Amino acid sequence: MRPLGLGHAKVILFGEHAAVHGEPALAAALGLTTRVVHVAHADQTRVVILPWDHLRVSPDDGTPLGQALAHILRVVSERLQPPPPVEITLDTDIPSGAGLGSSAAWAVAVAQQLCALADPHASSPHAPVILAAADASERVFHGNPSGVDHTTSAMGGILRFQKNRPLQPLDLPPIPLIVAQVEPGADTGRMVAGVQRLLHAHPAAVQPLLTSLGALTLAAQDLLSVPPPAAPDLPALGALMDIAHGVLAALGVSTPKLDAASHAARQAGAFGAKLTGAGGGGCMIALCSDEQAPRILHALQGIGARPALYTLAGVRRHDLAL
Ligand code: MEV
């Protein structure tokens, strides 16, 4: 049986948390992936995750991953037909719990493989079923996901995402982006629930913060959408990132380490920096030029973060289309 399931890691450039409340977000897929490396007939469907000490996950094992797998199987069976029982072996280079969408990538890879097995002669890879199955899986871990993580993981590229609106893929020139793991990530569901509580307690003060995050997404999209050969105004984009970090901190999702890392990146010459994803720990991103990158990487390493340089063009995939 041909292994073909694959999900990307993602970074959220703008609009995290606000996306849960219907605001637009901008997200990009990274080259890090979770992918199916082997599929074999089995007595019952299960998943083996190689880098996690060959962890075996089955739908009835009582773990959150097992429940997530049961949901993926249910959605694929209901929307297509029950796939034959298989053992799916996964490899991954996405750090888990870092805010880079490891749970979304896991769900996308497994759902894509199971869709292909349920409907081997399909002319299209069933993107809507993959997204619905990944959504059901993400609900186990995150309670009320907006959908931005698994949509970006499945579709690749750079996307403007907004709940219940058509996706808008963006075409960007390559822009250097540093992604730094600053500390272990927090539980996304808990962080989302914290913002929800704040909104409930102080709607008049908190709703404008969420609206402002959505407005920053739209302003960033405008800056990024200049037709070539003009280049996006990176200092202006960086300034929007700094504002977004401040608003996210006001929502209570930053930490002293994420603040310090964003500050260190700016001091070392970044155009702008912000936390990315659910916050409470995890990763930050910094926008820079190629020339500035080594100094910023060095500064982030100096405060104990684990930075890596990416090119923000969004890894594209051509095998899935909505
Ligand atoms: C997590 O990567 C992004 C959040 O906005 C949650 C979501 O949109 O589902 C915090």
Short mmCIF file of C-alpha atoms and ligand atoms in Angstrom, two decimals:
data_model
loop_
_atom_site.label_atom_id
_atom_site.label_comp_id
_atom_site.label_asym_id
_atom_site.label_seq_id
_atom_site.Cartn_x
_atom_site.Cartn_y
_atom_site.Cartn_z
CA MET A 1 0.00 0.00 0.00
CA ARG A 2 1.34 3.39 -0.98
CA PRO A 3 2.18 5.79 1.90
CA LEU A 4 1.01 9.29 0.98
CA GLY A 5 -0.41 11.12 4.03
CA LEU A 6 1.46 14.32 4.89
CA GLY A 7 0.81 17.37 7.08
CA HIS A 8 2.92 20.52 7.39
CA ALA A 9 3.95 22.46 10.46
CA LYS A 10 2.55 25.96 10.45
CA VAL A 11 3.25 29.40 11.86
CA ILE A 12 0.58 31.98 12.43
CA LEU A 13 1.81 35.35 11.19
CA PHE A 14 -1.20 37.35 12.35
CA GLY A 15 -4.58 36.70 13.94
CA GLU A 16 -4.06 33.87 16.44
CA HIS A 17 -6.81 33.76 19.08
CA ALA A 18 -8.79 36.35 17.10
CA ALA A 19 -9.37 33.61 14.47
CA VAL A 20 -11.37 31.61 17.04
CA HIS A 21 -13.74 34.59 17.30
CA GLY A 22 -14.25 34.96 13.56
CA GLU A 23 -11.46 37.43 12.73
CA PRO A 24 -9.12 36.82 9.77
CA ALA A 25 -5.67 35.28 10.29
CA LEU A 26 -2.58 34.84 8.12
CA ALA A 27 -0.72 31.55 8.42
CA ALA A 28 2.14 29.89 6.56
CA ALA A 29 3.16 26.26 6.17
CA LEU A 30 6.75 25.35 7.06
CA GLY A 31 8.88 22.66 5.46
CA LEU A 32 8.72 20.57 8.66
CA THR A 33 6.28 17.70 8.17
CA THR A 34 4.59 14.68 9.70
CA ARG A 35 4.31 12.01 7.03
CA VAL A 36 3.21 8.43 6.53
CA VAL A 37 6.24 6.26 5.80
CA HIS A 38 4.63 2.81 5.79
CA VAL A 39 1.13 1.29 5.56
CA ALA A 40 0.42 -2.40 6.12
CA HIS A 41 -2.71 -4.53 6.59
CA ALA A 42 -3.55 -5.11 10.28
CA ASP A 43 -6.32 -6.60 12.40
CA GLN A 44 -7.36 -3.14 13.61
CA THR A 45 -6.46 0.37 12.45
CA ARG A 46 -3.61 1.81 14.49
CA VAL A 47 -0.87 4.41 14.13
CA VAL A 48 2.79 3.98 15.09
CA ILE A 49 4.81 7.17 15.65
CA LEU A 50 8.48 6.36 15.05
CA PRO A 51 10.24 9.32 16.75
CA TRP A 52 8.03 9.01 19.84
CA ASP A 53 9.63 5.69 20.83
CA HIS A 54 7.42 3.84 18.32
CA LEU A 55 4.31 4.90 20.25
CA ARG A 56 1.30 2.78 19.19
CA VAL A 57 -2.06 4.53 19.04
CA SER A 58 -5.34 2.68 18.62
CA PRO A 59 -8.89 4.06 18.62
CA ASP A 60 -9.85 2.27 21.83
CA ASP A 61 -6.68 2.85 23.91
CA GLY A 62 -8.30 5.56 26.03
CA THR A 63 -5.64 8.19 25.23
CA PRO A 64 -6.38 11.58 23.63
CA LEU A 65 -4.47 10.44 20.52
CA GLY A 66 -6.57 7.26 20.45
CA GLN A 67 -9.77 9.32 20.70
CA ALA A 68 -8.52 11.60 17.94
CA LEU A 69 -7.83 8.57 15.73
CA ALA A 70 -11.34 7.24 16.47
CA HIS A 71 -12.81 10.57 15.32
CA ILE A 72 -10.74 10.59 12.13
CA LEU A 73 -11.87 7.04 11.35
CA ARG A 74 -15.51 7.94 12.06
CA VAL A 75 -15.51 10.99 9.77
CA VAL A 76 -13.76 9.16 6.91
CA SER A 77 -16.13 6.17 7.29
CA GLU A 78 -19.24 8.37 7.36
CA ARG A 79 -18.23 10.66 4.49
CA LEU A 80 -16.66 7.99 2.24
CA GLN A 81 -16.71 4.41 3.44
CA PRO A 82 -14.85 2.51 6.19
CA PRO A 83 -11.19 2.11 5.15
CA PRO A 84 -9.65 -1.37 5.50
CA PRO A 85 -7.88 -1.89 8.87
CA VAL A 86 -4.22 -0.87 8.56
CA GLU A 87 -1.16 -0.03 10.59
CA ILE A 88 0.02 3.47 9.60
CA THR A 89 3.61 4.31 10.49
CA LEU A 90 4.43 8.01 10.85
CA ASP A 91 7.67 9.94 10.93
CA THR A 92 7.81 13.58 11.96
CA ASP A 93 10.26 16.42 12.37
CA ILE A 94 7.72 18.80 13.95
CA PRO A 95 8.45 19.40 17.63
CA SER A 96 5.34 18.60 19.65
CA GLY A 97 3.88 21.16 22.04
CA ALA A 98 5.83 24.05 20.49
CA GLY A 99 2.89 25.83 18.85
CA LEU A 100 3.89 24.71 15.35
CA GLY A 101 0.75 22.68 14.75
CA SER A 102 2.07 19.16 15.44
CA SER A 103 -1.38 17.81 16.37
CA ALA A 104 -2.92 19.30 13.21
CA ALA A 105 -0.17 17.79 11.02
CA TRP A 106 -0.67 14.40 12.68
CA ALA A 107 -4.40 14.51 11.98
CA VAL A 108 -3.95 15.66 8.38
CA ALA A 109 -1.40 12.94 7.58
CA VAL A 110 -3.57 10.17 9.05
CA ALA A 111 -6.80 11.51 7.53
CA GLN A 112 -5.26 11.85 4.08
CA GLN A 113 -3.98 8.26 4.22
CA LEU A 114 -7.31 6.88 5.42
CA CYS A 115 -9.23 8.79 2.73
CA ALA A 116 -6.95 7.32 0.08
CA LEU A 117 -7.59 3.82 1.47
CA ALA A 118 -11.35 4.35 1.76
CA ASP A 119 -11.61 5.57 -1.84
CA PRO A 120 -8.54 4.27 -3.71
CA HIS A 121 -9.85 5.23 -7.15
CA ALA A 122 -10.83 8.80 -6.27
CA SER A 123 -9.98 11.39 -8.88
CA SER A 124 -9.46 14.04 -6.16
CA PRO A 125 -7.87 13.58 -2.72
CA HIS A 126 -11.05 14.53 -0.79
CA ALA A 127 -9.72 17.74 0.79
CA PRO A 128 -13.07 18.58 2.48
CA VAL A 129 -13.16 15.13 4.16
CA ILE A 130 -9.53 15.46 5.26
CA LEU A 131 -10.29 18.88 6.77
CA ALA A 132 -13.46 17.63 8.50
CA ALA A 133 -11.61 14.62 9.95
CA ALA A 134 -8.69 16.81 11.11
CA ASP A 135 -11.18 19.22 12.69
CA ALA A 136 -12.76 16.38 14.68
CA SER A 137 -9.28 15.28 15.80
CA GLU A 138 -8.23 18.83 16.78
CA ARG A 139 -11.36 19.19 18.93
CA VAL A 140 -9.99 16.44 21.19
CA PHE A 141 -6.87 18.49 21.90
CA HIS A 142 -8.02 22.10 21.54
CA GLY A 143 -11.72 22.15 22.41
CA ASN A 144 -12.79 24.89 20.00
CA PRO A 145 -10.26 25.24 17.16
CA SER A 146 -10.81 27.91 14.52
CA GLY A 147 -9.50 25.55 11.85
CA VAL A 148 -6.49 27.67 10.91
CA ASP A 149 -3.93 25.08 12.08
CA HIS A 150 -5.20 22.02 10.22
CA THR A 151 -6.25 24.01 7.14
CA THR A 152 -2.72 25.41 6.78
CA SER A 153 -1.22 22.02 7.57
CA ALA A 154 -3.30 20.38 4.85
CA MET A 155 -3.26 23.04 2.15
CA GLY A 156 0.29 24.41 2.53
CA GLY A 157 1.37 27.80 1.21
CA ILE A 158 0.44 31.08 2.86
CA LEU A 159 -3.23 31.50 3.56
CA ARG A 160 -5.61 34.11 4.74
CA PHE A 161 -7.99 32.10 6.85
CA GLN A 162 -11.32 33.19 8.27
CA LYS A 163 -13.98 30.89 9.68
CA ASN A 164 -16.83 30.25 7.24
CA ARG A 165 -15.20 32.29 4.47
CA PRO A 166 -13.37 31.06 1.36
CA LEU A 167 -9.63 30.55 1.86
CA GLN A 168 -7.37 33.11 0.22
CA PRO A 169 -3.95 31.72 -0.78
CA LEU A 170 -1.29 34.46 -1.01
CA ASP A 171 1.63 34.55 -3.44
CA LEU A 172 4.66 36.09 -1.77
CA PRO A 173 8.25 36.73 -2.70
CA PRO A 174 10.66 34.82 -0.41
CA ILE A 175 11.03 36.70 2.89
CA PRO A 176 13.39 35.55 5.67
CA LEU A 177 11.53 34.59 8.85
CA ILE A 178 13.12 33.34 12.05
CA VAL A 179 11.08 30.87 14.10
CA ALA A 180 12.46 30.32 17.60
CA GLN A 181 11.32 27.81 20.16
CA VAL A 182 11.58 29.76 23.38
CA GLU A 183 10.17 27.39 25.99
CA PRO A 184 7.77 24.43 26.12
CA GLY A 185 4.34 25.33 24.74
CA ALA A 186 1.14 25.47 26.78
CA ASP A 187 -2.07 23.57 26.13
CA THR A 188 -3.83 25.34 23.22
CA GLY A 189 -7.30 24.52 24.56
CA ARG A 190 -6.42 26.10 27.91
CA MET A 191 -5.03 29.26 26.27
CA VAL A 192 -8.10 29.60 23.99
CA ALA A 193 -10.40 29.11 27.02
CA GLY A 194 -8.47 31.81 28.93
CA VAL A 195 -9.11 34.38 26.19
CA GLN A 196 -12.76 33.27 26.02
CA ARG A 197 -13.10 33.84 29.79
CA LEU A 198 -11.52 37.30 29.50
CA LEU A 199 -13.90 38.17 26.66
CA HIS A 200 -16.85 37.01 28.71
CA ALA A 201 -15.75 38.95 31.79
CA HIS A 202 -14.86 42.22 29.99
CA PRO A 203 -16.48 42.21 26.53
CA ALA A 204 -16.25 45.98 26.01
CA ALA A 205 -12.50 45.96 26.65
CA VAL A 206 -11.55 42.61 25.09
CA GLN A 207 -13.63 42.58 21.89
CA PRO A 208 -11.74 45.63 20.52
CA LEU A 209 -8.45 43.77 21.11
CA LEU A 210 -9.68 40.84 19.00
CA THR A 211 -11.00 43.22 16.34
CA SER A 212 -7.62 44.96 16.35
CA LEU A 213 -5.83 41.61 15.74
CA GLY A 214 -8.12 41.05 12.75
CA ALA A 215 -7.36 44.59 11.49
CA LEU A 216 -3.62 43.86 11.79
CA THR A 217 -4.12 40.74 9.63
CA LEU A 218 -5.81 42.81 6.92
CA ALA A 219 -3.13 45.54 7.10
CA ALA A 220 -0.41 42.86 6.80
CA GLN A 221 -2.17 41.27 3.85
CA ASP A 222 -2.25 44.68 2.12
CA LEU A 223 1.48 45.18 2.74
CA LEU A 224 2.27 41.69 1.45
CA SER A 225 0.12 41.98 -1.65
CA VAL A 226 2.23 44.48 -3.61
CA PRO A 227 2.57 43.36 -7.23
CA PRO A 228 6.13 42.41 -8.30
CA PRO A 229 8.69 43.80 -8.94
CA ALA A 230 7.83 46.01 -5.92
CA ALA A 231 8.86 44.35 -2.64
CA PRO A 232 6.74 44.35 0.54
CA ASP A 233 7.61 47.06 3.05
CA LEU A 234 9.24 44.82 5.67
CA PRO A 235 9.83 47.53 8.32
CA ALA A 236 6.11 48.40 8.13
CA LEU A 237 5.18 44.72 8.36
CA GLY A 238 7.53 44.32 11.33
CA ALA A 239 5.84 47.24 13.09
CA LEU A 240 2.49 45.42 12.70
CA MET A 241 4.06 42.31 14.27
CA ASP A 242 5.23 44.34 17.26
CA ILE A 243 1.72 45.74 17.75
CA ALA A 244 0.23 42.23 17.44
CA HIS A 245 2.61 40.95 20.12
CA GLY A 246 1.52 43.76 22.44
CA VAL A 247 -2.17 43.01 21.87
CA LEU A 248 -1.63 39.28 22.46
CA ALA A 249 0.23 40.16 25.68
CA ALA A 250 -2.78 42.27 26.72
CA LEU A 251 -4.93 39.15 26.17
CA GLY A 252 -2.70 37.33 28.64
CA VAL A 253 -1.14 34.83 26.23
CA SER A 254 2.47 36.04 26.26
CA THR A 255 5.05 35.06 28.87
CA PRO A 256 8.17 36.80 30.23
CA LYS A 257 10.32 34.54 28.01
CA LEU A 258 8.30 35.25 24.85
CA ASP A 259 8.47 38.99 25.66
CA ALA A 260 12.23 38.77 26.24
CA ALA A 261 12.84 36.82 23.02
CA SER A 262 10.77 39.27 20.95
CA HIS A 263 12.67 42.15 22.55
CA ALA A 264 16.05 40.46 21.93
CA ALA A 265 15.19 39.90 18.26
CA ARG A 266 14.20 43.54 17.78
CA GLN A 267 17.34 44.75 19.57
CA ALA A 268 19.44 42.57 17.23
CA GLY A 269 17.89 44.23 14.19
CA ALA A 270 14.63 42.38 13.41
CA PHE A 271 11.99 44.47 11.67
CA GLY A 272 9.48 43.07 14.13
CA ALA A 273 8.79 40.08 16.34
CA LYS A 274 5.85 38.40 18.01
CA LEU A 275 4.73 35.21 19.65
CA THR A 276 3.08 32.75 17.28
CA GLY A 277 0.27 30.29 17.95
CA ALA A 278 -1.57 29.86 21.21
CA GLY A 279 1.16 31.38 23.42
CA GLY A 280 1.69 30.62 27.09
CA GLY A 281 5.11 29.40 25.88
CA GLY A 282 6.20 27.84 22.61
CA CYS A 283 7.56 29.83 19.70
CA MET A 284 8.09 33.40 18.53
CA ILE A 285 8.74 34.66 15.01
CA ALA A 286 10.97 37.51 13.85
CA LEU A 287 10.95 39.22 10.47
CA CYS A 288 14.38 40.20 9.16
CA SER A 289 16.59 40.68 6.12
CA ASP A 290 19.12 38.02 5.06
CA GLU A 291 21.91 40.30 6.34
CA GLN A 292 20.35 40.74 9.79
CA ALA A 293 19.50 37.06 10.26
CA PRO A 294 22.84 35.80 11.71
CA ARG A 295 22.88 38.49 14.43
CA ILE A 296 19.29 37.76 15.41
CA LEU A 297 19.86 33.99 15.46
CA HIS A 298 22.88 34.57 17.68
CA ALA A 299 20.97 36.89 20.04
CA LEU A 300 18.14 34.36 20.39
CA GLN A 301 20.56 31.51 21.04
CA GLY A 302 22.19 33.76 23.66
CA ILE A 303 18.98 33.83 25.70
CA GLY A 304 18.48 30.06 25.46
CA ALA A 305 15.98 29.94 22.57
CA ARG A 306 16.25 27.46 19.67
CA PRO A 307 15.93 29.58 16.51
CA ALA A 308 15.89 28.46 12.87
CA LEU A 309 15.78 30.53 9.70
CA TYR A 310 12.99 29.86 7.18
CA THR A 311 11.94 31.48 3.96
CA LEU A 312 8.45 32.80 4.21
CA ALA A 313 7.04 31.70 0.90
CA GLY A 314 4.86 29.01 2.38
CA VAL A 315 5.54 25.45 1.32
CA ARG A 316 3.01 24.75 -1.35
CA ARG A 317 1.31 21.50 -2.13
CA HIS A 318 -0.29 20.67 -5.36
CA ASP A 319 -1.94 17.41 -4.42
CA LEU A 320 -4.76 18.99 -2.40
CA ALA A 321 -7.18 21.58 -3.64
CA LEU A 322 -10.54 22.65 -2.30
C1 MEV B 1 -3.33 28.03 17.58
O1 MEV B 1 -2.29 27.70 16.67
C2 MEV B 1 -4.13 29.18 17.03
C3 MEV B 1 -5.27 29.66 17.93
O2 MEV B 1 -5.82 30.82 17.29
C4 MEV B 1 -6.32 28.59 18.10
C5 MEV B 1 -7.14 28.37 16.83
O3 MEV B 1 -7.24 29.26 16.00
O4 MEV B 1 -7.72 27.28 16.75
C6 MEV B 1 -4.77 30.07 19.30
#
